[in-house]
PDB file of C-alpha atoms (C1' of nucleotides) in Angstrom:
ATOM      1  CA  UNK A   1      -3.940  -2.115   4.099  1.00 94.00           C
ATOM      2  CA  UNK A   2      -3.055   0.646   1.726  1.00 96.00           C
ATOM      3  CA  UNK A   3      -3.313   4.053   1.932  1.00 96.00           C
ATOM      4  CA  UNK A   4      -6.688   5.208   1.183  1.00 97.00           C
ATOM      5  CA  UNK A   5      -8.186   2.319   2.830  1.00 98.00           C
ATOM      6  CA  UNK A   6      -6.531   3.681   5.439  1.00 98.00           C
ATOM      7  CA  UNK A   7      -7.413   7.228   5.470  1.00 98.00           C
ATOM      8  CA  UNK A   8     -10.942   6.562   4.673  1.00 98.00           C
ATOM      9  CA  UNK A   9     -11.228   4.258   7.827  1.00 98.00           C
ATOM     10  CA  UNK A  10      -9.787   6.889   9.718  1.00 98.00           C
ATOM     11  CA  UNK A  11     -11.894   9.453   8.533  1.00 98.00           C
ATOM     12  CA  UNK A  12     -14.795   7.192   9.847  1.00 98.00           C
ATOM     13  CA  UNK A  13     -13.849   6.719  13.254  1.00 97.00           C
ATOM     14  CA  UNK A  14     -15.388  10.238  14.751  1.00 97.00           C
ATOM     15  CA  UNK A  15     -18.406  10.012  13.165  1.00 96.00           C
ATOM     16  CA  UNK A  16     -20.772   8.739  10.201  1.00 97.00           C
ATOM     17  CA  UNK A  17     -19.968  10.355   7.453  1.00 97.00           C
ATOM     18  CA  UNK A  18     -20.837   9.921   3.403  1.00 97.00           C
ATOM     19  CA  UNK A  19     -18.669   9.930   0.795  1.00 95.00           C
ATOM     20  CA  UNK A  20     -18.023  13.691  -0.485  1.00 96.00           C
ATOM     21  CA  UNK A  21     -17.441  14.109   3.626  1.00 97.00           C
ATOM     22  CA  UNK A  22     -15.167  11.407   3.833  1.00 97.00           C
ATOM     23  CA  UNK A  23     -13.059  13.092   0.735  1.00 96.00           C
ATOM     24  CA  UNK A  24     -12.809  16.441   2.279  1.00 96.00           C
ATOM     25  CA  UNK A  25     -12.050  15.041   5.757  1.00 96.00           C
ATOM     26  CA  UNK A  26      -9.284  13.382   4.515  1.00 97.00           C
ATOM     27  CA  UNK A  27      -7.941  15.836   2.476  1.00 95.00           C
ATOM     28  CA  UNK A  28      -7.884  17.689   6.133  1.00 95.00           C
ATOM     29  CA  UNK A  29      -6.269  15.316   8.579  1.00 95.00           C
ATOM     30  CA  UNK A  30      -3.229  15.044   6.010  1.00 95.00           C
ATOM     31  CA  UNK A  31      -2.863  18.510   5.874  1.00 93.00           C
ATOM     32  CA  UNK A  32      -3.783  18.545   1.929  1.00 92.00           C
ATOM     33  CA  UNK A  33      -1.129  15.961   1.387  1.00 93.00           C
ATOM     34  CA  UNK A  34      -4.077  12.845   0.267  1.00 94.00           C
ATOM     35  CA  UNK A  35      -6.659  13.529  -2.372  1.00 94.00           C
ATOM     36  CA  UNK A  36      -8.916  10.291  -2.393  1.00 95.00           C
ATOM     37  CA  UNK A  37     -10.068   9.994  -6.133  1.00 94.00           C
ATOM     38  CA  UNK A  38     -13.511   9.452  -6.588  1.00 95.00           C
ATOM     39  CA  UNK A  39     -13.466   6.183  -8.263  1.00 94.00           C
ATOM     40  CA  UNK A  40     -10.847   4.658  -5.182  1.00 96.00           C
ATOM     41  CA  UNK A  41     -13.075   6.079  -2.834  1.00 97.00           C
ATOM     42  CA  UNK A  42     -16.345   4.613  -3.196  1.00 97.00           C
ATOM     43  CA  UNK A  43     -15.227   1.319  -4.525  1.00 96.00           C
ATOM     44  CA  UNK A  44     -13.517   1.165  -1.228  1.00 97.00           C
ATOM     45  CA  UNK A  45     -16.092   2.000   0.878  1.00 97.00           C
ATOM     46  CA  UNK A  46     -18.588  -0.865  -1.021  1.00 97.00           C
ATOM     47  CA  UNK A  47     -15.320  -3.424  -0.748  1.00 97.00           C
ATOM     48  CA  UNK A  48     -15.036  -2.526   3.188  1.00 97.00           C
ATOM     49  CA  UNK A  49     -19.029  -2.724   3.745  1.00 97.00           C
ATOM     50  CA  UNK A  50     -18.696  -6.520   2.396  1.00 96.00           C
ATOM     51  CA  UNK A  51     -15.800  -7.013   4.498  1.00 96.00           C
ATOM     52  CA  UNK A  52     -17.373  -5.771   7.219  1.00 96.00           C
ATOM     53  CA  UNK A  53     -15.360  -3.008   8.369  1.00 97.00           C
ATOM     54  CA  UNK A  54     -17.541  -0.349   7.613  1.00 97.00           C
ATOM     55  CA  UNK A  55     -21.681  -0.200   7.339  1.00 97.00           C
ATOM     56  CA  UNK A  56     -24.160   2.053   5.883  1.00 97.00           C
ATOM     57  CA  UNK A  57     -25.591   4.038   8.236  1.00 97.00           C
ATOM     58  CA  UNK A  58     -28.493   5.919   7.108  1.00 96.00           C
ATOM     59  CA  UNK A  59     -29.200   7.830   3.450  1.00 95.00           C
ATOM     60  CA  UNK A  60     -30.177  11.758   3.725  1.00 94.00           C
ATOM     61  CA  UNK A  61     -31.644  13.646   0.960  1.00 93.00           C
ATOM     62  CA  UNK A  62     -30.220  17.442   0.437  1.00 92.00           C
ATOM     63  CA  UNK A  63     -31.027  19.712  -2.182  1.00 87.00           C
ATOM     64  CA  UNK A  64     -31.976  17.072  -4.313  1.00 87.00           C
ATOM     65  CA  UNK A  65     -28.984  14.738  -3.661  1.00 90.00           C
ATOM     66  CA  UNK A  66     -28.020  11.644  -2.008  1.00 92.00           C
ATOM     67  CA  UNK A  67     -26.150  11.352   1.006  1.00 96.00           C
ATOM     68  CA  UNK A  68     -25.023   8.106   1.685  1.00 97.00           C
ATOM     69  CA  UNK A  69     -23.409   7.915   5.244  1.00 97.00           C
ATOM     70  CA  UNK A  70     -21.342   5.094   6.227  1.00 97.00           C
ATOM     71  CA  UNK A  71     -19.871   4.041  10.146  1.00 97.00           C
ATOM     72  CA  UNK A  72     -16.891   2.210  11.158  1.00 97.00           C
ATOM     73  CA  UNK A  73     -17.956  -1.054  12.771  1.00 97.00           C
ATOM     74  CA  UNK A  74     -16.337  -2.317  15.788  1.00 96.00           C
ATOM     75  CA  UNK A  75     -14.493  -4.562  13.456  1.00 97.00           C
ATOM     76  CA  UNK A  76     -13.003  -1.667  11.651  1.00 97.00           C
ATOM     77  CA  UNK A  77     -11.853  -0.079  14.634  1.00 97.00           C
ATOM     78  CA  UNK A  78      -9.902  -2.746  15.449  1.00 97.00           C
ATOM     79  CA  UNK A  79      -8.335  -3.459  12.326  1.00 97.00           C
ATOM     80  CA  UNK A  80      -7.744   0.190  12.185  1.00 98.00           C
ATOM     81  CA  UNK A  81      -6.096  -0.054  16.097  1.00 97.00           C
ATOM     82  CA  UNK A  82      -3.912  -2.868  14.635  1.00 96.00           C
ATOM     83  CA  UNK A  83      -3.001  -0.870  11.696  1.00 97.00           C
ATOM     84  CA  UNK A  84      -2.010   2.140  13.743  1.00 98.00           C
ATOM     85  CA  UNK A  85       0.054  -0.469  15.780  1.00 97.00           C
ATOM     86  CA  UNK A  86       1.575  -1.940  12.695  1.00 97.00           C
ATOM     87  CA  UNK A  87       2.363   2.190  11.697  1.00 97.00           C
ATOM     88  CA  UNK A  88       3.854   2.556  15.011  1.00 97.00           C
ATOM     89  CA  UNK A  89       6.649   0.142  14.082  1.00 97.00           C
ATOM     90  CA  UNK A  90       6.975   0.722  11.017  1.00 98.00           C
ATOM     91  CA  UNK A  91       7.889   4.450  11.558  1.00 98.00           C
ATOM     92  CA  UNK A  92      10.317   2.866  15.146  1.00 97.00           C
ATOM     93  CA  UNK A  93      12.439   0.736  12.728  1.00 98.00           C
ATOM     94  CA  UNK A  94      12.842   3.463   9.934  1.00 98.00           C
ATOM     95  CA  UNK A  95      13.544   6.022  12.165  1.00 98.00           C
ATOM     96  CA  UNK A  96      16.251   4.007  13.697  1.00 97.00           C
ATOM     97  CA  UNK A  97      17.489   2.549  10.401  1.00 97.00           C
ATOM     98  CA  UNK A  98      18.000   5.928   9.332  1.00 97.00           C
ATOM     99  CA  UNK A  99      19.662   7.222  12.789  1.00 96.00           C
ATOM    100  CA  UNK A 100      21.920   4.084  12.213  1.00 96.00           C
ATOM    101  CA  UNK A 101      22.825   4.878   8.624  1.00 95.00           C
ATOM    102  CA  UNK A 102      24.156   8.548   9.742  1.00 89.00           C
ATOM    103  CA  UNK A 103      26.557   7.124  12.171  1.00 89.00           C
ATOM    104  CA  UNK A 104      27.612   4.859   9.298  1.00 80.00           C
ATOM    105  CA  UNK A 105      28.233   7.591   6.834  1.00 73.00           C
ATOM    106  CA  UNK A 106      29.842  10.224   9.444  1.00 51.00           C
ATOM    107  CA  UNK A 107      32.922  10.983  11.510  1.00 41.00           C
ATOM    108  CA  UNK A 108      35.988   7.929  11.085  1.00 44.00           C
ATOM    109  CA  UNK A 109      33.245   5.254  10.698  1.00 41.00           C
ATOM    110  CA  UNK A 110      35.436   4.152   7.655  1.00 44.00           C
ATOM    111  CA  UNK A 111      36.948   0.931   9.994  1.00 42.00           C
ATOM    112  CA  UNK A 112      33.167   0.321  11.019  1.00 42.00           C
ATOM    113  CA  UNK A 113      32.383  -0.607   7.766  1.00 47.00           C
ATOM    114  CA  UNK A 114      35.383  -2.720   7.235  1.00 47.00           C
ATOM    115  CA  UNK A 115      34.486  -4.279  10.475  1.00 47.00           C
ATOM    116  CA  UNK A 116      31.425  -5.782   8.972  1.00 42.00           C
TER     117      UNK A 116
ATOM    118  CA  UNK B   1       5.408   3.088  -1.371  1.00 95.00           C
ATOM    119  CA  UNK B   2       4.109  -0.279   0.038  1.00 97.00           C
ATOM    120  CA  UNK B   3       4.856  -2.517   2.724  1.00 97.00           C
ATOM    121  CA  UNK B   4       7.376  -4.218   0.954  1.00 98.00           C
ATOM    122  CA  UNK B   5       9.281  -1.516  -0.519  1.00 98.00           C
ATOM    123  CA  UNK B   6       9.180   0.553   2.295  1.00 98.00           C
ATOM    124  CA  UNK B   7      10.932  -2.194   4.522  1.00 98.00           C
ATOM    125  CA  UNK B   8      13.590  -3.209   2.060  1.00 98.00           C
ATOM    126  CA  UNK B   9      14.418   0.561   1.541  1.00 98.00           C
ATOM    127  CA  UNK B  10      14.536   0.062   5.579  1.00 98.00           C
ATOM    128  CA  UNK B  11      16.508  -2.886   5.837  1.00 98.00           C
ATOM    129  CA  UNK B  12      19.454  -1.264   3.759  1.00 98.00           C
ATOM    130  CA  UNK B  13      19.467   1.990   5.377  1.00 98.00           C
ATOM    131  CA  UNK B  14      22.108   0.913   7.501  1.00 97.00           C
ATOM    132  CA  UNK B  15      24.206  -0.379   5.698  1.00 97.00           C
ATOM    133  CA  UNK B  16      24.619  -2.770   2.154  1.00 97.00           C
ATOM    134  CA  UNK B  17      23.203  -5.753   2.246  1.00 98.00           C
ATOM    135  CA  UNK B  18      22.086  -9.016   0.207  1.00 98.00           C
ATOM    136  CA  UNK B  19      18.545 -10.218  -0.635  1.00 96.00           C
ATOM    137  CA  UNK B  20      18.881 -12.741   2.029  1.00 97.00           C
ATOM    138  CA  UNK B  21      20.193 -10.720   4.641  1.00 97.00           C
ATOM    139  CA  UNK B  22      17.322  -8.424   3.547  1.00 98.00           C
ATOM    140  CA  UNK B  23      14.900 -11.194   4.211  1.00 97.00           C
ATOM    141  CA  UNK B  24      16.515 -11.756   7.697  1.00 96.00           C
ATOM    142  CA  UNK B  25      16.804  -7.829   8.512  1.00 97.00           C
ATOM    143  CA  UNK B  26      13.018  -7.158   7.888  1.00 97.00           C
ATOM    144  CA  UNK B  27      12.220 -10.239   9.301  1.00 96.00           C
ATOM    145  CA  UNK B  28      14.140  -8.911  12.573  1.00 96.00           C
ATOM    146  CA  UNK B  29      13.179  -5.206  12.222  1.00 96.00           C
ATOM    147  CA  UNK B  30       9.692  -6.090  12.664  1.00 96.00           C
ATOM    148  CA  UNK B  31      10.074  -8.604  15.247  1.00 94.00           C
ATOM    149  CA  UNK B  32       9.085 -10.895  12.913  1.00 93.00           C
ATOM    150  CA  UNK B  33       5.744  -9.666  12.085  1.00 94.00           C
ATOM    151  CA  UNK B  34       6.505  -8.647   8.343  1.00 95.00           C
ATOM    152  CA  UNK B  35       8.612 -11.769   5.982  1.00 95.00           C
ATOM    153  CA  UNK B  36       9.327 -10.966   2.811  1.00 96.00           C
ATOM    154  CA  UNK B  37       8.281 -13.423  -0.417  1.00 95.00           C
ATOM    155  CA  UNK B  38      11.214 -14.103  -2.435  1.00 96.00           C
ATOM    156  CA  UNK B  39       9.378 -13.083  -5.800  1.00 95.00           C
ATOM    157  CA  UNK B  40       8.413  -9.924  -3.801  1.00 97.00           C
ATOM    158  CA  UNK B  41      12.462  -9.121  -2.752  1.00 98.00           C
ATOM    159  CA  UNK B  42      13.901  -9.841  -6.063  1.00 97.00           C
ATOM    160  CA  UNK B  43      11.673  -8.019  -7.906  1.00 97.00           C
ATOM    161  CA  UNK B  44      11.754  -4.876  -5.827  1.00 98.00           C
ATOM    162  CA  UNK B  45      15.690  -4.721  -5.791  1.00 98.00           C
ATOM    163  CA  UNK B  46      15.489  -4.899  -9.647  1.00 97.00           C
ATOM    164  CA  UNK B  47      12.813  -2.055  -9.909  1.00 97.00           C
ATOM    165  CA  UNK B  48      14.577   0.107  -7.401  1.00 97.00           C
ATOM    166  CA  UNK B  49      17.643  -0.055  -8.592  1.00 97.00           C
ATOM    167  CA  UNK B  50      16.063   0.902 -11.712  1.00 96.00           C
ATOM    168  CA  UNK B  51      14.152   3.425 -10.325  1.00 96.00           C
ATOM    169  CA  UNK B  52      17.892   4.859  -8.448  1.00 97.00           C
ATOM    170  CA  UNK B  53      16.255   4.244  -5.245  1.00 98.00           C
ATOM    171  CA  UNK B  54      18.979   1.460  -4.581  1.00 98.00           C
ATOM    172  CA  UNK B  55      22.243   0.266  -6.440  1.00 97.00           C
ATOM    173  CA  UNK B  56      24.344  -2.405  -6.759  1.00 97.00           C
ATOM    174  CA  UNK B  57      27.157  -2.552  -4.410  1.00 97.00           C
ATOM    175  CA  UNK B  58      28.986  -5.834  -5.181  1.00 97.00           C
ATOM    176  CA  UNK B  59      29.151  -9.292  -5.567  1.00 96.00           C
ATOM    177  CA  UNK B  60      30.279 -12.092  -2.885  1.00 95.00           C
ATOM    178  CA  UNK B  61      31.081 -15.635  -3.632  1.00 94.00           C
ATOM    179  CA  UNK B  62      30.693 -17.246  -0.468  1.00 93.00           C
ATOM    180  CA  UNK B  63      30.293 -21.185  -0.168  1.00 90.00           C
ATOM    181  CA  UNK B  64      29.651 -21.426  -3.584  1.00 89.00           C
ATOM    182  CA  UNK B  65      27.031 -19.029  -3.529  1.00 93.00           C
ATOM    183  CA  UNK B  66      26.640 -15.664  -4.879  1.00 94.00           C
ATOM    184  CA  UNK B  67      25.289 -12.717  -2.694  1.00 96.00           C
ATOM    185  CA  UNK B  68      24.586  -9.757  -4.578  1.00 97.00           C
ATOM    186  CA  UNK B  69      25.106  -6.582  -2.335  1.00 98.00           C
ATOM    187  CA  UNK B  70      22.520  -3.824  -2.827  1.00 98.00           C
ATOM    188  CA  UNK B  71      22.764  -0.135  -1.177  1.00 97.00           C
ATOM    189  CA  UNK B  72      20.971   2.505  -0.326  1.00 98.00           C
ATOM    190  CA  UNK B  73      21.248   5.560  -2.568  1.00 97.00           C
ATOM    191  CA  UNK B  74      20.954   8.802  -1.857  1.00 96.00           C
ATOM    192  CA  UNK B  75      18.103   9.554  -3.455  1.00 97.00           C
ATOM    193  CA  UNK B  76      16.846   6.290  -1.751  1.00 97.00           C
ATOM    194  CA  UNK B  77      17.719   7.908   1.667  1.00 97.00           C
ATOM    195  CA  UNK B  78      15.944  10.719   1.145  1.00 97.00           C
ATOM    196  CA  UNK B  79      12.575   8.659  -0.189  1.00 97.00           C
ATOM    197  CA  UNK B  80      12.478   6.651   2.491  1.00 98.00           C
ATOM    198  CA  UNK B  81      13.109   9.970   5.010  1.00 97.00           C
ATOM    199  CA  UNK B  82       9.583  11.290   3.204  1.00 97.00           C
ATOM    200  CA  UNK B  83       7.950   7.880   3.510  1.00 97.00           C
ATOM    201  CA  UNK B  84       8.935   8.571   7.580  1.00 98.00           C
ATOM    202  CA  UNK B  85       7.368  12.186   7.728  1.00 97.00           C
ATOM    203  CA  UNK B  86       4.470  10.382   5.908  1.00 97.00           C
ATOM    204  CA  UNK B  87       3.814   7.412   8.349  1.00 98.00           C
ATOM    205  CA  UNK B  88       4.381   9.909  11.267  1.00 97.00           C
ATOM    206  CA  UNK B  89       1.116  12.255   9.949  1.00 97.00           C
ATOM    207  CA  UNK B  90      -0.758   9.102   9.340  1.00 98.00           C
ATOM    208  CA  UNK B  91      -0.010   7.786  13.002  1.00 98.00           C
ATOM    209  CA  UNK B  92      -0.884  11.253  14.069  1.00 97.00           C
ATOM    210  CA  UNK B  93      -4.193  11.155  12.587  1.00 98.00           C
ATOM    211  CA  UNK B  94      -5.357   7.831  13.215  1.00 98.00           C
ATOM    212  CA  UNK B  95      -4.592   8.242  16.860  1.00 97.00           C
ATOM    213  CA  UNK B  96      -6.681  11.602  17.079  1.00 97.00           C
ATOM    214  CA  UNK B  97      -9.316  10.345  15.311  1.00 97.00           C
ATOM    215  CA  UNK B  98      -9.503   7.056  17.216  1.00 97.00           C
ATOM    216  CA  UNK B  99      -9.611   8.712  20.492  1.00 96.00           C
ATOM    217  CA  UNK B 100     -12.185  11.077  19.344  1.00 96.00           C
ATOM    218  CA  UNK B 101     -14.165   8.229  18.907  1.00 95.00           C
ATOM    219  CA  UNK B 102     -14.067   6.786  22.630  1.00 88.00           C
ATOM    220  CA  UNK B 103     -14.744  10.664  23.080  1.00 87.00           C
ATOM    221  CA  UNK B 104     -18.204  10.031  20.886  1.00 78.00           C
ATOM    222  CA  UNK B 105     -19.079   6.885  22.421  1.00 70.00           C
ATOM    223  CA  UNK B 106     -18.201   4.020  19.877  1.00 59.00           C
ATOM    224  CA  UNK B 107     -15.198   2.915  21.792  1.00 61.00           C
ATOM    225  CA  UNK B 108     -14.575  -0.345  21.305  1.00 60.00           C
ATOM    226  CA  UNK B 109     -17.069  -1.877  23.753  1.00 54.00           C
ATOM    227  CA  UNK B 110     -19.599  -3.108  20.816  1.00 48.00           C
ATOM    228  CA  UNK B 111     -22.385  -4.033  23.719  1.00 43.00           C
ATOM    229  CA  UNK B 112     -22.750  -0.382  23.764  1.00 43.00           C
ATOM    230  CA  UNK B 113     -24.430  -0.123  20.276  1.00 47.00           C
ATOM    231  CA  UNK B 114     -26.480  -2.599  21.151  1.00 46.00           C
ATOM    232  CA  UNK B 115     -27.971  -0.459  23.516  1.00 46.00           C
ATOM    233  CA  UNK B 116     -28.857   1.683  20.654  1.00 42.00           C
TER     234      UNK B 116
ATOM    235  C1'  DC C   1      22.444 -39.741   1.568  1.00 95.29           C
ATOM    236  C1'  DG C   2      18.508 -37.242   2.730  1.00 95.29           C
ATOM    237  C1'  DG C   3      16.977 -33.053   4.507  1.00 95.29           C
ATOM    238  C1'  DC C   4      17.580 -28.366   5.624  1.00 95.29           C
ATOM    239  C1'  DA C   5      19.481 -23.657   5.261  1.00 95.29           C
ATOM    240  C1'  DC C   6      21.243 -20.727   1.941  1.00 95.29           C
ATOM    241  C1'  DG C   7      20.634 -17.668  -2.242  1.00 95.29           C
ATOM    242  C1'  DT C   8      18.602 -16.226  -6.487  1.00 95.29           C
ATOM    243  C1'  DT C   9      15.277 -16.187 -10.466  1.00 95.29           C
ATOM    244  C1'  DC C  10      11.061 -16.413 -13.169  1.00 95.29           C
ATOM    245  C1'  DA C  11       6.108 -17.118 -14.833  1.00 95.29           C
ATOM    246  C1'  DG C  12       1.396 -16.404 -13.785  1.00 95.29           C
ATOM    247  C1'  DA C  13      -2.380 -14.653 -10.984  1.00 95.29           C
ATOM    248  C1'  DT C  14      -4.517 -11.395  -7.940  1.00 95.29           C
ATOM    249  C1'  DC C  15      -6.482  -7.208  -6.569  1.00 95.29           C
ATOM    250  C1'  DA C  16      -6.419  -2.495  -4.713  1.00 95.29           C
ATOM    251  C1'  DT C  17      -5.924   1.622  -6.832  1.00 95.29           C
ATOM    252  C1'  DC C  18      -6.019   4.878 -10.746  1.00 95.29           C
ATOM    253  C1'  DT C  19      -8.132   6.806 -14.748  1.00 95.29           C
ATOM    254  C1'  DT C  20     -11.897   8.034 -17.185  1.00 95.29           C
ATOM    255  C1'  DT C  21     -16.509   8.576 -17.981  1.00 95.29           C
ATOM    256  C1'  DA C  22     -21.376   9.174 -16.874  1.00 95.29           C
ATOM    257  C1'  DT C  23     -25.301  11.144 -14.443  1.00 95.29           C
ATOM    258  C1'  DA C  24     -27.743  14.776 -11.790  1.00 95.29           C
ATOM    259  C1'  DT C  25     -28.624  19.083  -8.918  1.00 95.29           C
ATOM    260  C1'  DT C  26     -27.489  23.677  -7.142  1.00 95.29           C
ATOM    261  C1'  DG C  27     -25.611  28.201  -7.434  1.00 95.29           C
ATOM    262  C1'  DG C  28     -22.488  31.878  -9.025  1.00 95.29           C
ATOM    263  C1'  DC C  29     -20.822  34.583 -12.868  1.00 95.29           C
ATOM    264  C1'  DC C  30     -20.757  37.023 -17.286  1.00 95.29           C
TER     265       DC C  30
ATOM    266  C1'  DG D   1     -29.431  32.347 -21.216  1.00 95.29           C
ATOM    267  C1'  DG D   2     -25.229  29.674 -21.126  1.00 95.29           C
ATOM    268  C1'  DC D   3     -21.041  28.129 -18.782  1.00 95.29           C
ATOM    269  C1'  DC D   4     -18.576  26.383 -15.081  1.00 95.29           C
ATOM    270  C1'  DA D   5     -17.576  24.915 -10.359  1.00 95.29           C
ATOM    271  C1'  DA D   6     -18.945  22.304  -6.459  1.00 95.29           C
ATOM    272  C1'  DT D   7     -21.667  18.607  -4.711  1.00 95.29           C
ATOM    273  C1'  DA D   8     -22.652  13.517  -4.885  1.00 95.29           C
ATOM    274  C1'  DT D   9     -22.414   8.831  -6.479  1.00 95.29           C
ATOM    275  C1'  DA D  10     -21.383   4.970  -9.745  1.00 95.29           C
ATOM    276  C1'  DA D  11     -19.111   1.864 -12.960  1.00 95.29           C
ATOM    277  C1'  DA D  12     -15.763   0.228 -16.621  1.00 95.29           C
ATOM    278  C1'  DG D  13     -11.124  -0.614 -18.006  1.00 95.29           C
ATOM    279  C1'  DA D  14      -6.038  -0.175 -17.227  1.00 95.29           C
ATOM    280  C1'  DT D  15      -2.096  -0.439 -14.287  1.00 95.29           C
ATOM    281  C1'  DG D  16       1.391  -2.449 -11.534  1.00 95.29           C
ATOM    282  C1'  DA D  17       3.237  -4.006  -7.083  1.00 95.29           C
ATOM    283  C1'  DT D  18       2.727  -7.935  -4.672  1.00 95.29           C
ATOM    284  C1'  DC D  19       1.713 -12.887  -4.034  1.00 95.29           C
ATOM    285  C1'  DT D  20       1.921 -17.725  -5.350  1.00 95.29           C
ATOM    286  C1'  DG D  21       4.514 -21.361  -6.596  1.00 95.29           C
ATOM    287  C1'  DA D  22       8.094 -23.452  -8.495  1.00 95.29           C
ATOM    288  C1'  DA D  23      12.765 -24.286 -10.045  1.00 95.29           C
ATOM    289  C1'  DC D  24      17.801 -24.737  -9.544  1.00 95.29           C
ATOM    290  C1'  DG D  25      22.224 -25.129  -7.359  1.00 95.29           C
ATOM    291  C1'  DT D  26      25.536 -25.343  -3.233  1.00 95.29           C
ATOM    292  C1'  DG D  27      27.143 -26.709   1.288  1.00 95.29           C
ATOM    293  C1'  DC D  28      26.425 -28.477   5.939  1.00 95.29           C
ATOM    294  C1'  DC D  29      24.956 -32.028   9.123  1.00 95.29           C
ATOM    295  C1'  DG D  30      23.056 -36.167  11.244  1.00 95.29           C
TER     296       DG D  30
END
DNA sequence: CGGCACGTTCAGATCATCTTTATATTGGCC
DNA sequence: GGCCAATATAAAGATGATCTGAACGTGCCG
């Protein structure tokens, strides 16, 4: 899964939302740090509705314009559990990797390294 | 950064290591949940160490066969440090957001849309 | 001597994402 | 009145990391 899949499947899993909502939420939870492009977004969310992760929800009409609201499906709230699982480790073995690499480069670790 | 990239970046943070033993060390990392393509491996050591993410280190002839030591660069460090601050917002998110949704009612009992 | 682990390399295909463009309405500003 | 920003969705073409699949050579072991 790649990023904005991600994000937009997170975005989802509070409530229905449509696709200018789903944009701005994002944008939120990251702290400003992912801007979903337009183009990424709603191709996504029409890939993910015929993979089943996501489904329309209802349309609303406002001022004139189309709101098309999507839901997570209970599918897509467990891929998104197993992604979040997957993140978990991810972040475990990097943070370690990196905790391990600082004992490497520090203090008399220079016969460490010959060691190995 | 994706999967691959991030866990080879991973894999060397430690300390230098071969493609193989970059195979092996991902393959351990993530208790054997993520193994790396060979086309995948090769190609990202040649594009990071392009990119100065990574850099040669040396070359072993062992058994007749040549392992090419890569290394983590500074610059690769400190990439894969953002990528960590990165996965930890995402996990941070997607946790929130999936317990607001037991909060909402869509937990991931499906019978209880079908009392919709 | 046949198979398996080791170790690297390359060509071609896939596909999510990015970029750009188009369309349409509302509302603020000069 | 004209311009621009924000709202809202859609679709076409380009990009590029990854995947697929294969090749090639060595050494070890039963």
């Amino acid at each position: 899964m790649r990023e904005p899949t991600f994000w937009i499947l997170t975005a989802l899993a509070s409530q229905p939302r449509y696709g200018y909502s789903v944009m701005q939420q994002v944008a939120q939870l990251s702290g400003g740090a992912v801007t979903l492009q337009a183009g990424t977004l709603y191709a996504a969310l029409d890939r993910l509705t015929a993979e089943g992760l996501v489904e329309l929800d209802r349309d609303e009409i406002v001022d004139g314009r189309t709101r098309r609201y999507y839901r997570l499906t209970s599918d897509g709230a467990e891929a998104l559990g197993v992604e979040t699982e997957r993140l978990r480790r991810s972040l475990e073995a990097a943070t370690s990797q990196l905790a391990a690499r600082q004992r490497f480069g520090l203090g008399p670790a220079a016969a460490l390294r010959a060691a190995w």
